[in-house]
Coordinates of C-alpha atoms in Angstrom, one line a residue:
M1 CA -0.1 0.0 0.0
T2 CA 1.0 3.5 -0.5
S3 CA 1.1 5.9 2.2
T4 CA -0.1 9.5 1.9
S5 CA 3.3 10.9 2.3
S6 CA 4.5 9.4 -0.9
V7 CA 1.5 10.2 -3.2
S8 CA 2.5 13.9 -4.4
T9 CA 4.1 12.3 -7.3
A10 CA 1.2 10.3 -8.5
S11 CA -0.8 12.8 -10.6
T12 CA -2.2 13.5 -14.3
G13 CA 0.0 12.9 -17.1
S14 CA -0.8 16.2 -18.6
A15 CA 0.6 18.1 -15.4
G16 CA 3.8 16.3 -16.0
H17 CA 3.4 13.9 -13.0
T18 CA 4.6 10.2 -13.2
R19 CA 1.4 8.0 -12.9
D20 CA -2.4 7.8 -12.2
L21 CA -3.8 7.7 -8.6
R22 CA -4.7 4.0 -7.8
L23 CA -8.1 4.5 -6.4
G24 CA -10.4 1.7 -4.2
V25 CA -14.1 1.8 -3.7
I26 CA -15.9 0.3 -0.7
G27 CA -19.6 0.0 -1.5
L28 CA -21.2 -0.1 -4.9
G29 CA -24.8 1.3 -4.0
Q30 CA -26.4 4.6 -5.1
R31 CA -23.7 7.1 -4.1
A32 CA -20.8 4.8 -5.6
T33 CA -21.6 6.9 -8.8
L34 CA -19.0 9.5 -7.1
A35 CA -16.4 7.1 -7.9
L36 CA -17.1 7.4 -11.7
E37 CA -16.3 10.9 -11.3
A38 CA -12.7 9.8 -10.3
H39 CA -12.3 7.1 -12.7
H40 CA -10.1 8.8 -15.7
P41 CA -7.4 6.2 -16.7
G42 CA -4.4 7.9 -18.2
E43 CA -5.7 11.2 -17.3
G44 CA -4.8 11.3 -13.3
S45 CA -6.8 8.7 -11.6
A46 CA -8.4 5.2 -12.1
V47 CA -10.5 3.0 -10.0
V48 CA -8.5 -0.3 -9.8
A49 CA -10.0 -2.5 -7.1
V50 CA -13.6 -2.5 -5.6
A51 CA -15.0 -4.4 -2.5
D52 CA -18.5 -5.3 -1.7
T53 CA -20.1 -7.7 0.6
S54 CA -22.6 -8.5 -2.4
P55 CA -21.0 -10.4 -5.1
A56 CA -24.1 -9.4 -7.2
M57 CA -22.8 -5.6 -7.3
F58 CA -19.3 -7.0 -9.0
D59 CA -20.9 -6.9 -12.3
R60 CA -21.9 -3.2 -11.8
A61 CA -18.1 -2.7 -11.2
R62 CA -16.9 -4.1 -14.4
S63 CA -19.7 -2.3 -16.1
W64 CA -18.4 1.2 -14.7
F65 CA -14.5 0.6 -14.4
G66 CA -13.8 -2.1 -16.7
D67 CA -13.5 -5.9 -17.1
D68 CA -9.9 -5.4 -15.4
V69 CA -10.8 -4.0 -12.1
H70 CA -10.2 -6.1 -9.4
V71 CA -13.1 -7.2 -7.2
Y72 CA -13.1 -8.2 -3.3
P73 CA -15.6 -9.7 -0.9
G74 CA -14.3 -7.4 2.0
H75 CA -12.3 -4.2 2.4
Q76 CA -9.4 -6.2 4.2
E77 CA -8.9 -8.6 1.3
M78 CA -8.5 -5.3 -0.8
L79 CA -6.0 -3.7 1.1
A80 CA -4.1 -6.9 1.6
A81 CA -3.9 -7.5 -2.2
E82 CA -3.7 -4.0 -3.6
D83 CA -1.4 -1.1 -3.7
L84 CA -3.5 2.0 -3.2
D85 CA -3.2 5.7 -3.0
A86 CA -6.9 6.4 -1.9
V87 CA -10.2 4.7 -1.1
F88 CA -13.8 5.8 -1.6
V89 CA -15.9 4.7 1.3
I90 CA -19.7 4.9 0.1
T91 CA -21.4 2.2 2.3
P92 CA -24.4 2.4 4.9
D93 CA -23.5 5.1 7.6
H94 CA -23.0 2.6 10.4
T95 CA -20.1 1.2 8.8
H96 CA -18.2 4.3 8.0
E97 CA -16.5 4.6 11.4
A98 CA -14.9 1.0 11.2
L99 CA -13.8 1.3 7.5
A100 CA -12.3 4.7 7.7
I101 CA -10.3 3.7 10.8
D102 CA -9.0 0.5 9.2
L103 CA -7.9 2.7 6.1
L104 CA -6.5 5.6 7.8
Q105 CA -4.5 3.2 10.0
A106 CA -3.0 1.4 7.1
G107 CA -1.8 4.8 5.7
V108 CA -4.4 5.0 3.1
A109 CA -6.1 8.5 2.0
V110 CA -10.0 8.1 2.6
F111 CA -13.1 9.6 0.9
L112 CA -15.5 9.1 3.4
E113 CA -19.3 9.8 2.3
K114 CA -20.9 12.0 4.8
P115 CA -22.0 11.6 7.7
L116 CA -18.7 11.0 9.1
A117 CA -20.3 8.7 11.8
I118 CA -23.3 8.1 13.2
T119 CA -22.2 9.1 17.1
T120 CA -20.0 12.0 18.2
E121 CA -18.0 9.6 19.9
G122 CA -17.2 7.7 16.7
C123 CA -16.4 10.7 14.7
D124 CA -14.0 12.1 17.2
R125 CA -12.4 8.0 16.7
V126 CA -12.0 8.7 13.0
L127 CA -10.6 12.2 13.7
E128 CA -7.8 10.5 15.7
A129 CA -7.0 7.8 13.5
A130 CA -6.5 10.1 10.7
R131 CA -3.9 12.0 13.2
T132 CA -2.3 8.8 14.4
G133 CA -2.2 7.0 11.1
G134 CA -1.0 10.2 9.1
A135 CA -3.3 9.6 6.1
R136 CA -5.7 12.2 4.6
L137 CA -9.1 12.4 5.5
Y138 CA -11.8 13.9 3.2
V139 CA -15.5 13.8 3.9
G140 CA -17.9 14.2 1.2
H141 CA -20.1 17.2 2.0
N142 CA -20.9 18.1 -1.6
M143 CA -23.0 20.9 -0.9
R144 CA -20.3 23.1 -0.1
H145 CA -19.7 23.1 -4.0
M146 CA -23.4 23.6 -4.7
P147 CA -23.7 27.0 -6.6
V148 CA -26.7 28.1 -4.5
V149 CA -24.6 27.7 -1.2
R150 CA -21.4 29.3 -2.6
V151 CA -23.3 32.4 -3.7
M152 CA -25.0 32.7 -0.3
R153 CA -21.7 32.5 1.5
D154 CA -19.9 34.9 -0.9
L155 CA -22.8 37.3 -0.3
I156 CA -22.4 37.1 3.3
K157 CA -18.7 37.3 3.1
R158 CA -18.8 40.5 1.4
G159 CA -21.1 42.2 3.8
E160 CA -24.4 42.3 2.1
I161 CA -26.7 41.5 4.9
G162 CA -24.3 42.7 7.7
E163 CA -23.3 40.4 10.4
V164 CA -25.3 36.8 10.6
K165 CA -27.4 36.8 13.5
A166 CA -29.9 34.0 12.5
V167 CA -30.3 31.2 9.7
W168 CA -33.4 29.0 9.1
C169 CA -33.6 26.1 6.8
R170 CA -36.7 24.2 5.4
H171 CA -35.9 20.9 4.0
F172 CA -38.7 19.7 1.9
V173 CA -37.9 16.1 1.4
G174 CA -40.0 15.0 -1.5
H175 CA -40.2 11.2 -2.3
G176 CA -38.8 10.7 1.2
G177 CA -40.7 7.4 1.4
D178 CA -38.9 5.9 -1.3
F179 CA -35.6 7.4 -0.8
Y180 CA -35.4 6.8 2.9
F181 CA -37.8 4.4 4.2
K182 CA -37.7 1.2 2.0
D183 CA -34.0 0.4 2.8
W184 CA -31.3 0.4 5.7
H185 CA -32.0 4.3 6.2
A186 CA -35.3 3.6 8.2
D187 CA -33.4 1.5 10.8
R188 CA -32.1 3.8 13.4
R189 CA -29.3 1.2 14.5
N190 CA -27.8 2.4 10.8
T191 CA -28.2 6.1 10.9
T192 CA -29.2 7.1 14.6
G193 CA -32.0 8.9 12.6
L194 CA -32.7 11.1 9.7
L195 CA -32.4 14.4 11.6
L196 CA -28.7 13.4 11.5
Q197 CA -28.4 11.2 8.4
K198 CA -30.2 13.6 6.0
G199 CA -29.5 16.9 8.2
A200 CA -25.9 16.6 8.2
H201 CA -25.7 18.3 4.9
D202 CA -27.9 21.2 6.2
L203 CA -26.3 21.3 9.5
D204 CA -23.0 21.7 7.7
V205 CA -24.2 24.4 5.6
I206 CA -26.1 26.5 8.3
H207 CA -22.5 26.2 10.3
W208 CA -20.8 27.2 7.2
L209 CA -23.2 30.3 6.3
A210 CA -23.0 31.2 10.2
G211 CA -19.5 30.9 10.9
A212 CA -20.0 29.0 13.9
Y213 CA -20.7 25.6 15.4
T214 CA -23.8 24.7 17.3
E215 CA -23.6 24.7 21.1
R216 CA -27.1 23.9 22.5
V217 CA -30.0 22.4 20.6
S218 CA -33.6 21.5 21.5
A219 CA -35.7 19.4 18.9
L220 CA -39.5 17.8 18.5
G221 CA -40.6 15.5 16.0
G222 CA -41.9 11.9 15.3
L223 CA -42.7 9.1 12.8
T224 CA -46.2 10.7 12.0
V225 CA -46.9 9.0 8.6
Y226 CA -44.8 6.2 7.3
G227 CA -45.5 4.5 10.7
D228 CA -49.1 4.1 9.6
I229 CA -48.0 1.8 6.6
A230 CA -48.3 -1.8 7.2
D231 CA -46.5 -3.3 4.2
R232 CA -43.0 -3.9 5.6
S233 CA -42.0 -6.5 2.9
G234 CA -38.7 -4.8 2.1
Q235 CA -36.6 -5.0 -1.0
A236 CA -34.7 -7.5 -2.7
P237 CA -30.9 -8.1 -1.8
G238 CA -28.7 -5.9 -3.7
A239 CA -31.4 -3.5 -4.8
V240 CA -30.8 0.2 -4.8
M241 CA -33.2 3.1 -5.0
P242 CA -33.5 3.5 -8.7
D243 CA -34.7 -0.2 -8.8
W244 CA -37.8 0.6 -7.0
Y245 CA -38.6 4.5 -7.2
D246 CA -41.8 5.3 -8.8
P247 CA -42.3 8.9 -8.9
E248 CA -45.7 8.6 -10.7
N249 CA -47.6 6.1 -8.6
N250 CA -46.4 6.5 -5.3
W251 CA -48.5 9.4 -4.2
P252 CA -50.1 10.1 -1.7
P253 CA -47.6 9.2 0.9
L254 CA -49.8 6.5 2.7
S255 CA -50.1 4.4 -0.6
L256 CA -46.4 3.3 -0.5
T257 CA -45.7 -0.3 -0.3
G258 CA -42.5 -2.5 0.4
L259 CA -41.2 -0.5 3.6
N260 CA -38.2 -1.6 5.3
P261 CA -38.8 -4.4 7.9
V262 CA -38.0 -1.9 10.5
V263 CA -39.1 1.6 10.6
D264 CA -38.2 3.5 13.5
V265 CA -36.7 6.8 12.5
E266 CA -38.5 10.1 12.5
D267 CA -40.3 11.3 9.1
L268 CA -40.8 14.8 10.7
S269 CA -38.5 16.8 13.0
M270 CA -37.7 20.3 13.8
M271 CA -34.8 21.9 15.7
V272 CA -33.7 24.9 17.4
M273 CA -30.0 25.6 17.8
R274 CA -27.7 28.2 19.7
L275 CA -24.5 28.7 17.8
E276 CA -21.4 30.3 19.0
G277 CA -21.1 34.0 19.1
G278 CA -25.0 34.1 19.9
V279 CA -26.4 33.2 16.4
H280 CA -29.5 31.3 16.6
A281 CA -30.7 28.7 13.9
S282 CA -33.5 26.4 13.1
Y283 CA -33.9 23.2 10.7
Q284 CA -37.1 21.6 9.8
Q285 CA -37.2 18.5 7.9
C286 CA -40.2 16.4 6.5
H287 CA -40.2 13.4 4.5
Y288 CA -43.6 13.3 2.8
T289 CA -43.9 16.8 1.0
P290 CA -44.7 16.9 -2.6
D291 CA -41.8 18.9 -3.7
Y292 CA -38.0 18.2 -2.9
W293 CA -35.8 21.2 -2.3
R294 CA -34.0 23.3 0.5
N295 CA -34.9 26.6 1.6
Y296 CA -32.1 28.9 3.7
T297 CA -33.1 32.1 5.0
V298 CA -29.9 34.0 6.4
I299 CA -30.7 37.3 8.5
G300 CA -28.1 39.8 9.4
T301 CA -27.7 43.2 11.0
E302 CA -28.3 45.0 7.5
G303 CA -30.4 42.7 5.6
R304 CA -31.6 39.1 4.7
L305 CA -31.0 36.7 2.0
E306 CA -33.1 33.5 0.9
N307 CA -32.7 30.9 -2.2
F308 CA -35.8 30.0 -4.2
G309 CA -34.9 26.6 -5.6
D310 CA -31.5 24.8 -4.9
H311 CA -30.6 23.4 -8.3
G312 CA -30.8 24.1 -12.0
E313 CA -31.1 27.3 -14.1
T314 CA -34.3 28.5 -12.2
A315 CA -32.5 28.7 -8.9
E316 CA -31.5 32.2 -7.3
V317 CA -30.9 34.0 -4.2
R318 CA -32.6 37.1 -3.1
V319 CA -31.4 39.6 -0.9
W320 CA -33.6 42.4 0.6
K321 CA -32.0 45.4 2.5
R322 CA -34.7 48.1 2.7
R323 CA -37.5 48.3 5.1
S324 CA -41.0 47.6 3.5
G325 CA -44.1 45.6 3.5
Y326 CA -44.4 42.4 1.8
R327 CA -42.5 42.4 -1.7
A328 CA -41.5 39.6 -3.9
D329 CA -39.0 41.9 -5.7
A330 CA -35.5 41.9 -3.9
D331 CA -33.0 44.7 -3.9
L332 CA -30.4 42.0 -5.5
V333 CA -31.1 38.8 -7.4
V334 CA -28.3 36.6 -8.2
P335 CA -29.3 33.6 -10.6
M336 CA -27.4 30.5 -10.8
P337 CA -25.1 29.6 -13.5
A338 CA -26.5 26.6 -15.7
P339 CA -26.0 23.4 -14.0
G340 CA -22.6 21.5 -14.5
E341 CA -22.5 18.0 -15.6
G342 CA -22.7 15.4 -12.8
G343 CA -24.8 14.8 -9.7
H344 CA -26.2 17.5 -7.4
G345 CA -25.9 20.2 -10.1
G346 CA -22.4 19.7 -10.9
S347 CA -21.1 19.7 -7.4
D348 CA -20.2 15.9 -7.3
P349 CA -17.4 16.3 -10.0
M350 CA -16.0 19.4 -8.1
L351 CA -16.4 17.5 -4.7
V352 CA -14.4 14.4 -6.3
A353 CA -11.6 16.8 -8.1
E354 CA -11.1 18.7 -4.8
F355 CA -10.5 15.2 -2.8
L356 CA -7.9 14.2 -5.8
R357 CA -6.0 17.2 -5.5
F358 CA -6.0 16.9 -2.1
V359 CA -4.7 13.4 -2.0
R360 CA -1.9 14.8 -4.3
S361 CA -0.9 17.8 -3.1
G362 CA -2.6 18.5 0.4
G363 CA -3.4 22.0 1.4
A364 CA -6.6 23.7 1.9
T365 CA -10.1 22.4 1.2
D366 CA -13.9 23.9 1.3
T367 CA -15.0 20.6 3.1
S368 CA -13.5 20.2 6.6
P369 CA -13.4 16.8 8.7
V370 CA -13.9 18.9 11.8
A371 CA -17.0 20.8 10.3
A372 CA -18.3 17.2 9.4
R373 CA -18.1 16.3 13.1
E374 CA -19.9 19.2 14.4
A375 CA -22.6 18.6 12.0
V376 CA -23.1 15.0 13.4
A377 CA -22.5 16.2 16.9
A378 CA -25.5 18.8 16.3
G379 CA -27.6 16.2 14.8
V380 CA -26.8 13.5 17.6
A381 CA -27.8 16.0 20.3
A382 CA -31.0 17.0 18.3
T383 CA -32.0 13.4 18.1
E384 CA -31.4 12.7 21.7
S385 CA -33.6 15.9 22.5
L386 CA -36.2 14.8 20.3
R387 CA -36.6 11.4 21.7
G388 CA -36.4 13.2 25.2
D389 CA -39.4 15.3 24.4
G390 CA -37.5 18.4 23.6
R391 CA -35.0 18.3 26.5
P392 CA -32.4 21.0 25.7
V393 CA -28.9 19.3 25.1
T394 CA -25.5 20.8 25.1
V395 CA -23.3 19.5 22.2
P396 CA -19.9 18.6 23.2
R397 CA -16.9 20.1 21.4
V398 CA -14.0 18.3 19.7
A399 CA -10.6 18.5 21.4
P400 CA -8.9 21.6 20.8
D401 CA -5.6 19.9 20.0
L402 CA -7.5 17.5 17.3
A403 CA -9.3 20.6 15.8
Q404 CA -5.9 22.6 15.3
W405 CA -4.2 19.6 13.7
F406 CA -6.9 19.5 10.9
D407 CA -6.7 23.3 10.7
N408 CA -3.2 22.9 10.1
G409 CA -4.0 20.8 7.0
Q410 CA -3.4 17.2 8.5
Q411 CA 0.3 17.9 9.0

């Protein structure tokens, strides 16, 4: 295996470097398409090995990465046989911690799909493994590369709304029953809860826009719709969401069939947060809305901004800076650029490109393992509060020396 201290010479031929990065993939489910963004043999990086506990997935690997890709039933077999520069971990959430620790301790750079782990303590163990193992850790928070998020952050940084005092996010999870209640996501043993699993993206964005992490939370919610569906027949082994997703017929939500045998996560949740520096925030998530998008509102001392749409050419960010009654017209409207190729409006390719650059050369990244940990910590605390009838919960802080090590570029 190649340690990350030596991979700086492995890069694209066009840039004058010596060879392709040799990449592995663990998990060939829905989000494994991320690894396709990194598979460019002869141009800087190539997927040469994959591991999945389901042999039925190996044909998918060969169709994606070529007949020469090496396939393994487990990550340990792959590590023992391959000389890898980096590995994509794209597996169910409850497996992230153990897999990441094994890889980091073996000196292999890791792309870890969000969330970092499903407990705060698990996140801290992964961060510590990166420090002690000396391998680079990158967490797949692709929303930091979404144009609508970056535009909002740029507007805030240039002072368009003054000092941020409040951030609100409403997450309308259309198709939530198909996406999260027909497979492993519906079982809290695999996720802690959807307030963490699905909310990790939004909590990270809230922190990024506010420039502060959550200190204390209170939350309420419940399993308000999907708990009433009796059909818990589940899906065939090896099936992934596109295999059963039917946007035309699975409506209204109570008409769904084939839910996971275990459904014990909340389909509606609402949390309020106090962040560092006196910023306040709220987050609402519903898994049975007819529409699917996120709406952020950020209020500062000199105005407020809000996004309308979060993908595609029709999305825009509006800024209000003058006092008035209701008016749909804003003082500043920033349209989004045409969406790029690749998933999530072109953010997935940018995410993968940043990871590959980080493996080769290190340096600063827009994503942050510590920020990923803080999003999980807020989600875990909120889930504890929700299941404790709204009892306020304090979010534990990461060890300062560990945070500093990551702030210094994982040196």
